[in-house]
mmCIF file of C-alpha atoms and ligand atoms in Angstrom:
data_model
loop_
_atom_site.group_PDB
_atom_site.id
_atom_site.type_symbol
_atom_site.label_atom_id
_atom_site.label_comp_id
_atom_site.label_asym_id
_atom_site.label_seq_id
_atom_site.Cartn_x
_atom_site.Cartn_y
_atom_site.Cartn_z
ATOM 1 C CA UNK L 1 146.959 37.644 -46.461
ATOM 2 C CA UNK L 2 147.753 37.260 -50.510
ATOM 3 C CA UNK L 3 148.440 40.899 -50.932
ATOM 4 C CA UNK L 4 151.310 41.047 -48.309
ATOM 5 C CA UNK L 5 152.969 37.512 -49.091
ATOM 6 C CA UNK L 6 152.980 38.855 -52.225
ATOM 7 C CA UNK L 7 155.312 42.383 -51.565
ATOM 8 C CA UNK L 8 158.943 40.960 -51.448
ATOM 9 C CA UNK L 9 157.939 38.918 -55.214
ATOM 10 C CA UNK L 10 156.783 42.534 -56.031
ATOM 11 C CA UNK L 11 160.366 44.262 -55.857
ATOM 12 C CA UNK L 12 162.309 41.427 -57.615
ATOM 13 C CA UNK L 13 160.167 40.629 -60.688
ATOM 14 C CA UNK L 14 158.216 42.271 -63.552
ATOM 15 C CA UNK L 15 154.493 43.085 -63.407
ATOM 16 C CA UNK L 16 153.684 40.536 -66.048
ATOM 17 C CA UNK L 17 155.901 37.711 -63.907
ATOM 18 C CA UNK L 18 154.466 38.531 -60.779
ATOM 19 C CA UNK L 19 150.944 38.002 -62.020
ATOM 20 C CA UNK L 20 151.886 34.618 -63.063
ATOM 21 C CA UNK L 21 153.488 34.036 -59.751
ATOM 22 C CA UNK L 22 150.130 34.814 -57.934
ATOM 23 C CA UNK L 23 147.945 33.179 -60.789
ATOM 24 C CA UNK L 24 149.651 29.849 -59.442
ATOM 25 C CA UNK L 25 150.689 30.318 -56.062
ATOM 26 C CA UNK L 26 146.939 31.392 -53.969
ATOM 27 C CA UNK L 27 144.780 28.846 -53.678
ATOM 28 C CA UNK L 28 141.318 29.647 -54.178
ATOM 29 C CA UNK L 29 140.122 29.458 -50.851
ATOM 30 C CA UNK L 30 142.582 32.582 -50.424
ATOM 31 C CA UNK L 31 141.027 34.543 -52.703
ATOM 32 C CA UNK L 32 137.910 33.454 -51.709
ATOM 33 C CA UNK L 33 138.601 36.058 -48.838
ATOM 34 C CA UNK L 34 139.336 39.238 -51.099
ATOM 35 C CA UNK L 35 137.765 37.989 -54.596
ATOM 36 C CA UNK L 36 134.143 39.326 -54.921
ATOM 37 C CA UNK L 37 131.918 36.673 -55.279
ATOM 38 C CA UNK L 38 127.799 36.064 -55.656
ATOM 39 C CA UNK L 39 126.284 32.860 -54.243
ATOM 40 C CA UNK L 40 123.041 32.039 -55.467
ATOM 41 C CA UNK L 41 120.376 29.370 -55.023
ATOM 42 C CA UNK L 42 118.836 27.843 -58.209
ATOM 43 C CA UNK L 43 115.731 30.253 -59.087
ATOM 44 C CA UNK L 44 111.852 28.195 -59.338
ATOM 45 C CA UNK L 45 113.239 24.975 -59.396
ATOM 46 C CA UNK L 46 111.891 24.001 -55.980
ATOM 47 C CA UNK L 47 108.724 25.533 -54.561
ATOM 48 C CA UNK L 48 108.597 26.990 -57.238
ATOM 49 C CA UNK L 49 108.796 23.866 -59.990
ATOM 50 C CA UNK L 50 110.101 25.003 -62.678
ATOM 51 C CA UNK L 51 112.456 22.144 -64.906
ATOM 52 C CA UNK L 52 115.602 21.458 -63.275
ATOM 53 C CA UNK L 53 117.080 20.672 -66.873
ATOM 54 C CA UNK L 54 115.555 23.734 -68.592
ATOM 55 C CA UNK L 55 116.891 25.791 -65.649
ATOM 56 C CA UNK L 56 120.249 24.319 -65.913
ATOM 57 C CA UNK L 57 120.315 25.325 -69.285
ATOM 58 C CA UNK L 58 119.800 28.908 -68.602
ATOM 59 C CA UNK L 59 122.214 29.214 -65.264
ATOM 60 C CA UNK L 60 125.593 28.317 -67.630
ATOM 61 C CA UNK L 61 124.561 29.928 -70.683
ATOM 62 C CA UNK L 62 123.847 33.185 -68.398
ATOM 63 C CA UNK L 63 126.594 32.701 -66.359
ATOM 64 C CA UNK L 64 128.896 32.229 -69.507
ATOM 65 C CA UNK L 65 127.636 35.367 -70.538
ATOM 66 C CA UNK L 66 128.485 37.235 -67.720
ATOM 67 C CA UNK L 67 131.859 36.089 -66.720
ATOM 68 C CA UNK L 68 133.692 37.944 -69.335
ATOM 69 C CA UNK L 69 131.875 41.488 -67.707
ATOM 70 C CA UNK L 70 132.448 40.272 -64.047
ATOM 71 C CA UNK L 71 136.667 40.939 -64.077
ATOM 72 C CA UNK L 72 137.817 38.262 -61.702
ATOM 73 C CA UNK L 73 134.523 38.069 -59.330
ATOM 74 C CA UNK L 74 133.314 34.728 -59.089
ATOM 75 C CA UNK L 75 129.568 33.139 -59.299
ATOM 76 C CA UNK L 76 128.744 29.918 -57.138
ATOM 77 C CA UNK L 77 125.690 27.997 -57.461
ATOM 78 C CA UNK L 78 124.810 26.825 -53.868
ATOM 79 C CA UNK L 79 122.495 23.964 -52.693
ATOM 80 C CA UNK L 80 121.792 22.159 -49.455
ATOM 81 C CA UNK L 81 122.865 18.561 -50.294
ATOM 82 C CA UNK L 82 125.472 16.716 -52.391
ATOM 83 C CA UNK L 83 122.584 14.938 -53.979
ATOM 84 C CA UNK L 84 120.852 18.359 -55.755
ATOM 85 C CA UNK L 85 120.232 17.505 -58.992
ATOM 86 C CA UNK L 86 120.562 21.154 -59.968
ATOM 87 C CA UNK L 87 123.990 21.037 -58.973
ATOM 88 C CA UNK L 88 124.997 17.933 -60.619
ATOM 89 C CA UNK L 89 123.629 19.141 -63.894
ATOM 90 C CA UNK L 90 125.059 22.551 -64.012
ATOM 91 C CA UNK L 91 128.295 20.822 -62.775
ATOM 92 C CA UNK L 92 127.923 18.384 -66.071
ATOM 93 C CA UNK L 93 127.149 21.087 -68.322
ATOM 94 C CA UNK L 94 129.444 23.810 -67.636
ATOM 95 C CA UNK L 95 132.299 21.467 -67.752
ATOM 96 C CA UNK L 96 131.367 20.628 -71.294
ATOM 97 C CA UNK L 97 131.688 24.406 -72.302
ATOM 98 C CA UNK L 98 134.904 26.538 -72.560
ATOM 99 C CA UNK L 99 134.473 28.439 -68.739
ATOM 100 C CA UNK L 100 136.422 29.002 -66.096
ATOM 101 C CA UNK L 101 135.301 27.095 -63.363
ATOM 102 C CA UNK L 102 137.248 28.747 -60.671
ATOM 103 C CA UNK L 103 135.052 31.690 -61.175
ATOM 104 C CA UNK L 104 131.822 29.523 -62.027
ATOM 105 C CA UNK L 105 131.349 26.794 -59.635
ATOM 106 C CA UNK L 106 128.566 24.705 -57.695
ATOM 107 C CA UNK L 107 129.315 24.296 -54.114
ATOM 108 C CA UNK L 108 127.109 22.522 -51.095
ATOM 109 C CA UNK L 109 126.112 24.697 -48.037
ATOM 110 C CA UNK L 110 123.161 26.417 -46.497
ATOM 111 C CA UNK L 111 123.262 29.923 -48.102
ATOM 112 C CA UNK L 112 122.933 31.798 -44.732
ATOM 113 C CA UNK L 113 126.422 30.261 -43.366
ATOM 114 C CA UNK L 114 129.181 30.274 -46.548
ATOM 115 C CA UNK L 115 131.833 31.476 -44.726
ATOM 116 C CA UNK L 116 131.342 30.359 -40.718
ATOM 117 C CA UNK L 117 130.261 26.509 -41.606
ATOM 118 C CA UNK L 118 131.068 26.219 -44.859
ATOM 119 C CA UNK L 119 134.687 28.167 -45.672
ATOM 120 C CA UNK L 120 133.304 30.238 -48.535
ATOM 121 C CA UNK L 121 133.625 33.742 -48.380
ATOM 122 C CA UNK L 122 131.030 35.267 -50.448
ATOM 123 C CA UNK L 123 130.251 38.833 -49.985
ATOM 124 C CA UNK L 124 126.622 38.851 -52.015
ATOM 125 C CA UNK L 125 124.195 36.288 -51.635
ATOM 126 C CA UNK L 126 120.906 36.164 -54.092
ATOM 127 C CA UNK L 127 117.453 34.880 -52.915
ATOM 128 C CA UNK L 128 114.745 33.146 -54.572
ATOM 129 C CA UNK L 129 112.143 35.578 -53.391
ATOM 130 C CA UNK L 130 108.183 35.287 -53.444
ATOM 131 C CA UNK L 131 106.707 38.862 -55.009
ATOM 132 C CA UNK L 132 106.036 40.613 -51.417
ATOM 133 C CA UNK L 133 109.274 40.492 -50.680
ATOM 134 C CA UNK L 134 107.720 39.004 -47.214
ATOM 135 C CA UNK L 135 109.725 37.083 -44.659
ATOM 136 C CA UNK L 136 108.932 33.415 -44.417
ATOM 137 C CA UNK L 137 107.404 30.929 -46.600
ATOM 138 C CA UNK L 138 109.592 28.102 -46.322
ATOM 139 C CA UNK L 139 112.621 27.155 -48.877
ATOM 140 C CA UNK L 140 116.066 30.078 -49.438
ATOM 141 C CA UNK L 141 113.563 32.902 -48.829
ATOM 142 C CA UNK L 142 112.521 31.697 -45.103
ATOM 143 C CA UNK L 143 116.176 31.221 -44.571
ATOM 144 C CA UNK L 144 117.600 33.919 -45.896
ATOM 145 C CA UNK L 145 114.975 36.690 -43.837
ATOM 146 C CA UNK L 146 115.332 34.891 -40.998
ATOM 147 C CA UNK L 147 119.250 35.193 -41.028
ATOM 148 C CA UNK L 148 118.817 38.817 -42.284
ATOM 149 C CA UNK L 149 117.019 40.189 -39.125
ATOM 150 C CA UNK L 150 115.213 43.318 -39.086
ATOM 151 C CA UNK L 151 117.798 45.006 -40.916
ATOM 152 C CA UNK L 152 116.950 43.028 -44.062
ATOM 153 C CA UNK L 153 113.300 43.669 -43.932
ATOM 154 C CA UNK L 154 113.870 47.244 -43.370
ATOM 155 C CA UNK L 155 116.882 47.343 -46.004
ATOM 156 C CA UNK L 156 114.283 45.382 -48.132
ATOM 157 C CA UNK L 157 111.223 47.831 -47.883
ATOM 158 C CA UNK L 158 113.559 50.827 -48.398
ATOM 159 C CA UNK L 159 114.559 49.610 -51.829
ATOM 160 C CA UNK L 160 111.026 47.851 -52.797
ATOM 161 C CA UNK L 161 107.708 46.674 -52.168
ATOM 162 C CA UNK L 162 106.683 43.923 -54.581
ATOM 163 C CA UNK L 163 108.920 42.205 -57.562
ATOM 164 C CA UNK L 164 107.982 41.093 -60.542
ATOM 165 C CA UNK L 165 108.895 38.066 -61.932
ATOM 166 C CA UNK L 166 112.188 38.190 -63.835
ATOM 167 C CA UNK L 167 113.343 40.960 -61.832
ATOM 168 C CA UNK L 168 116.009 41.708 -59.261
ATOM 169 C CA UNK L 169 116.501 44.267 -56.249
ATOM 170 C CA UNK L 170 119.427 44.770 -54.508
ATOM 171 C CA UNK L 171 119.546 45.115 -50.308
ATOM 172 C CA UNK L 172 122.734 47.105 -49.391
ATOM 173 C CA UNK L 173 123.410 45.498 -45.669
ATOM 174 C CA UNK L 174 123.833 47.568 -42.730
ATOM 175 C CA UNK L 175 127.001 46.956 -40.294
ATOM 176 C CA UNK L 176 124.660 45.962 -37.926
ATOM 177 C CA UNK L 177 123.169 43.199 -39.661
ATOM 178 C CA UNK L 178 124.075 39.722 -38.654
ATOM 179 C CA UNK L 179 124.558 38.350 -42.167
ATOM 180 C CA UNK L 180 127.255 40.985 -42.679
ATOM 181 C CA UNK L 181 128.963 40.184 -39.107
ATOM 182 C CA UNK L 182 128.814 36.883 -38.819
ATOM 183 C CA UNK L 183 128.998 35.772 -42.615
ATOM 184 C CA UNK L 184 130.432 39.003 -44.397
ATOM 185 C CA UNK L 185 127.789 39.570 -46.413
ATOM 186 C CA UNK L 186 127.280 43.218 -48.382
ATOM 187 C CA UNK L 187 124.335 42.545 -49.672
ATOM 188 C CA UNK L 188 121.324 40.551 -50.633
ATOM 189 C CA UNK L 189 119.801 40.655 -53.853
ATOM 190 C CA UNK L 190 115.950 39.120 -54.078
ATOM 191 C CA UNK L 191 115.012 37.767 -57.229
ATOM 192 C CA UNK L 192 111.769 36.621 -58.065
ATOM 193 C CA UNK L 193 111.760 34.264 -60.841
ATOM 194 C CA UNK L 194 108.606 32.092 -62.930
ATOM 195 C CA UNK L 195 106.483 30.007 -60.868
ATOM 196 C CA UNK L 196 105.253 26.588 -62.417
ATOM 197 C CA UNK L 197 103.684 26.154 -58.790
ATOM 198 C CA UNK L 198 99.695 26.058 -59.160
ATOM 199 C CA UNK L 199 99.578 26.657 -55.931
ATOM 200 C CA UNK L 200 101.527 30.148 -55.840
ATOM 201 C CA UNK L 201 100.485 33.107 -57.694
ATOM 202 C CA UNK L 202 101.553 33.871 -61.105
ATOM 203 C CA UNK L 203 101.338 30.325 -62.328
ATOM 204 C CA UNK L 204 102.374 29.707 -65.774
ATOM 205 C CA UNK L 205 100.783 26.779 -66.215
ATOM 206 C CA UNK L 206 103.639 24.991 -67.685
ATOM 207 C CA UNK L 207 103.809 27.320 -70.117
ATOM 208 C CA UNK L 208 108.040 26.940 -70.810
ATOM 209 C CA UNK L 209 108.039 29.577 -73.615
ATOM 210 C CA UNK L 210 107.206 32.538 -71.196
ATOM 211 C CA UNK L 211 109.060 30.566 -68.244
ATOM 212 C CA UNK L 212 112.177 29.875 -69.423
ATOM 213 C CA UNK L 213 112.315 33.794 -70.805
ATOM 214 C CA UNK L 214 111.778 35.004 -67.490
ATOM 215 C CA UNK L 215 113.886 32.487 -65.968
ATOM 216 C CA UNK L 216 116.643 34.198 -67.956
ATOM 217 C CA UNK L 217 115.608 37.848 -67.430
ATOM 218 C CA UNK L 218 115.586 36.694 -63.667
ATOM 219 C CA UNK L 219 119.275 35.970 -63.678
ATOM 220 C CA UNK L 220 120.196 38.411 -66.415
ATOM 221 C CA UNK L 221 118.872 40.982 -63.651
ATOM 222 C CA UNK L 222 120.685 38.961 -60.803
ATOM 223 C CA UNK L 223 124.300 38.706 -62.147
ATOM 224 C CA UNK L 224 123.791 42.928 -63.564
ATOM 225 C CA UNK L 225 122.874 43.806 -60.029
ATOM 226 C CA UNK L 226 125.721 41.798 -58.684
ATOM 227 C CA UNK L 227 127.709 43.657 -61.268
ATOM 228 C CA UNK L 228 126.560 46.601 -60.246
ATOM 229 C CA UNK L 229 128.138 46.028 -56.411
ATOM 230 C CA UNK L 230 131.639 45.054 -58.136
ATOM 231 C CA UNK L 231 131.944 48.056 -60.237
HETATM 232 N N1 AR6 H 1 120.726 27.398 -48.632
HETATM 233 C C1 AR6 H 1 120.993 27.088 -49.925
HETATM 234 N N2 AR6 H 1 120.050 26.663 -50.782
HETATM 235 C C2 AR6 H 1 118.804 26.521 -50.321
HETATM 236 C C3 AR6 H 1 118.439 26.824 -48.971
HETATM 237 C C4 AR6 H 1 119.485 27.288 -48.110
HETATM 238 N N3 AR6 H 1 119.265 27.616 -46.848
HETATM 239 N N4 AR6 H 1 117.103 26.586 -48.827
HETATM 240 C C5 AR6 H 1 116.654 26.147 -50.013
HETATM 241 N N5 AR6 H 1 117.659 26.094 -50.922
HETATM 242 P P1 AR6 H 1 113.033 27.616 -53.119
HETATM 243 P P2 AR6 H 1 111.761 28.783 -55.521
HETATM 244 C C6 AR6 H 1 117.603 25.749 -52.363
HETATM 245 O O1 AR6 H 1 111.891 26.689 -52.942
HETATM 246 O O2 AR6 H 1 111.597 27.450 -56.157
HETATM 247 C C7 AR6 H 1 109.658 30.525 -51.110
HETATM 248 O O3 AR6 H 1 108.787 30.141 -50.119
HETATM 249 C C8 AR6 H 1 116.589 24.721 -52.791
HETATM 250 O O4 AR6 H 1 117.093 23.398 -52.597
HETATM 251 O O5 AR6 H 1 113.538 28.324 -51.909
HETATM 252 O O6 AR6 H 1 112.277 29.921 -56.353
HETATM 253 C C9 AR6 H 1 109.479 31.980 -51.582
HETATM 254 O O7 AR6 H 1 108.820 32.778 -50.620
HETATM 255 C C10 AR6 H 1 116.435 25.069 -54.262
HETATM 256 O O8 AR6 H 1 117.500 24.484 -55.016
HETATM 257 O O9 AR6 H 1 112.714 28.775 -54.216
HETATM 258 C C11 AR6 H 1 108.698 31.851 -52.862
HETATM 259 O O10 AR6 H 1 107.308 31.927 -52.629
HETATM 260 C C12 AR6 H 1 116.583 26.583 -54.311
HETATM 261 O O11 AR6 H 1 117.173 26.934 -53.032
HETATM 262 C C13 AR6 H 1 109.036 30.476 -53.391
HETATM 263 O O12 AR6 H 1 109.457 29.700 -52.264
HETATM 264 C C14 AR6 H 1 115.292 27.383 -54.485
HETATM 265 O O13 AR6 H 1 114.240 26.783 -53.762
HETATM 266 C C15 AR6 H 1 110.157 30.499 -54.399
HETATM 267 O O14 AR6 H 1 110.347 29.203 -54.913
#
C-alpha cells in the first residue's frame, strides 16, 4: 500500500519533501484505493431529458465549486459508453477551466461495478433517483437497487420516503450489503433531479429557468452530502 512504501522516505526527509515525494510518486489508481471518492451518473439527462449541454454546464461549474471544500476526495462523472455525449462535453469543458482533473474526472463503467470490472475504487456512488425512491424503472436507478439488495431498500426507507426534486438523501450501507462487499461501497446517495420527461411526473415542460435551478440544487445537495461522509 502507499502509506507503508512511504515509511522509510518518512525518516530521511522533511514533511514538506516527503509530500512532494508522494505528490509524484502514487499513481492515481493507488490512491484510488484510500482517496475518498463520489461517482455519479449525469442527473435528467436521460429518462429524464433534460439538455445534455445545459447540464454540462452545471456539473463543472458545481463541481468547481466544490473541489476546494472536498480536501483531496475526488468526483468522477461515470457513463456506460465511450460515446456519452455527457462525458465528452464535461471532458471539453472542464479542461478549458483552471481544475484539477485528477480529482474531477469522467470515466466509462457501469456504476454498480467501479472497482471489480472497472479498477475504480469509489467508496460513494450517487443515483439518479425517481421521487419514490422505488426499485426499478429502468436507467442508473434500476441498476443501482438491483445491485443494492434488500439492504438498500431498507437502508433507503429508513432515511426517506419520497424526494423532491433538487434534493439528496444519503443511504449509509450495511456490511452485509453486496455493493459494499463486492464493490466497497459506503454509501449511496439518491438524488432526484428536474424531469423534462412528459411522460414522468413533475414535468417542467421545458421550462429551463426552473430546470436548470434545480438541476444545480440537485448536485449542490449531492456533492454536500458526499461532503458530509468525508468529514
Ligand atoms: N452505470 C453508469 N451510468 C448509467 C447506468 C449504469 N449502470 N445506467 C444508466 N446510466 P437515467 P434520469 C447513465 O435515465 O435521466 C429512472 O427510471 C445514463 O446513460 O438513469 O435522471 C428513475 O427511476 C445517463 O447518463 O436517469 C427515474 O424515474 C445517466 O445514467 C428516471 O429514470 C442518467 O440516466 C431518472 O431519469
Amino acid at each position: 500500500p502507499a502509506s507503508s512504501s512511504s515509511s522509510n522516505e518518512k525518516a530521511a526527509t522533511t514533511p514538506e519533501a516527503n509530500e512532494k515525494i508522494e505528490d509524484v510518486r502514487v499513481s492515481p489508481a493507488k490512491l484510488g484505493s484510500v482517496v475518498p471518492t463520489l461517482a455519479f451518473p449525469s442527473i435528467s439527462t436521460a429518462d429524464f431529458q433534460f439538455d445534455l449541454d445545459k447540464a454540462s454546464d452545471i456539473i463543472v461549474e458545481t463541481a468547481e465549486e466544490f473541489l476546494p471544500k472536498l480536501g483531496s476526495a475526488r468526483l468522477a462523472l461515470v457513463d456506460l459508453s465511450h460515446g456519452s455525449k455527457i462525458l465528452s462535453l464535461v471532458n471539453a469543458k472542464a479542461s478549458r477551466k483552471n481544475i484539477d482533473l485528477e480529482r474531477f474526472f469522467t470515466f466509462v463503467g457501469d456504476i454498480t461495478k467501479l472497482h471489480s470490472q472497472g479498477g475504480l475504487h469509489c467508496n460513494v456512488i450517487a443515483n439518479a433517483a425517481n421521487w419514490r425512491l422505488k426499485p426499478g424503472g429502468g436507467g442508473v436507478n434500476a441498476a443501482i437497487f438491483k445491485a443494492g439488495g434488500p439492504d438498500l431498500e431498507a437502508g433507503t426507507r429508513a432515511r426517506a420516503n419520497t424526494l423532491v426534486p433538487g434534493k439528496a438523501v444519503v443511504v449509509p450501507l450495511p456490511s452485509t450489503c453486496p455493493l459494499r462487499n463486492a464493490e466497497g461501497i459506503t454509501h449511496v446517495i439518491h438524488v432526484l433531479g428536474p424531469n423534462m420527461n412528459p411522460n414522468r411526473p413533475n414535468c417542467l415542460n421545458k421550462d429551463y429557468t426552473k430546470g436548470c435551478k434545480i438541476l444545480r440544487e440537485a448536485y449542490t445537495s449531492l456533492f454536500g452530502g458526499f461532503l458530509s461522509t468525508v468529514e
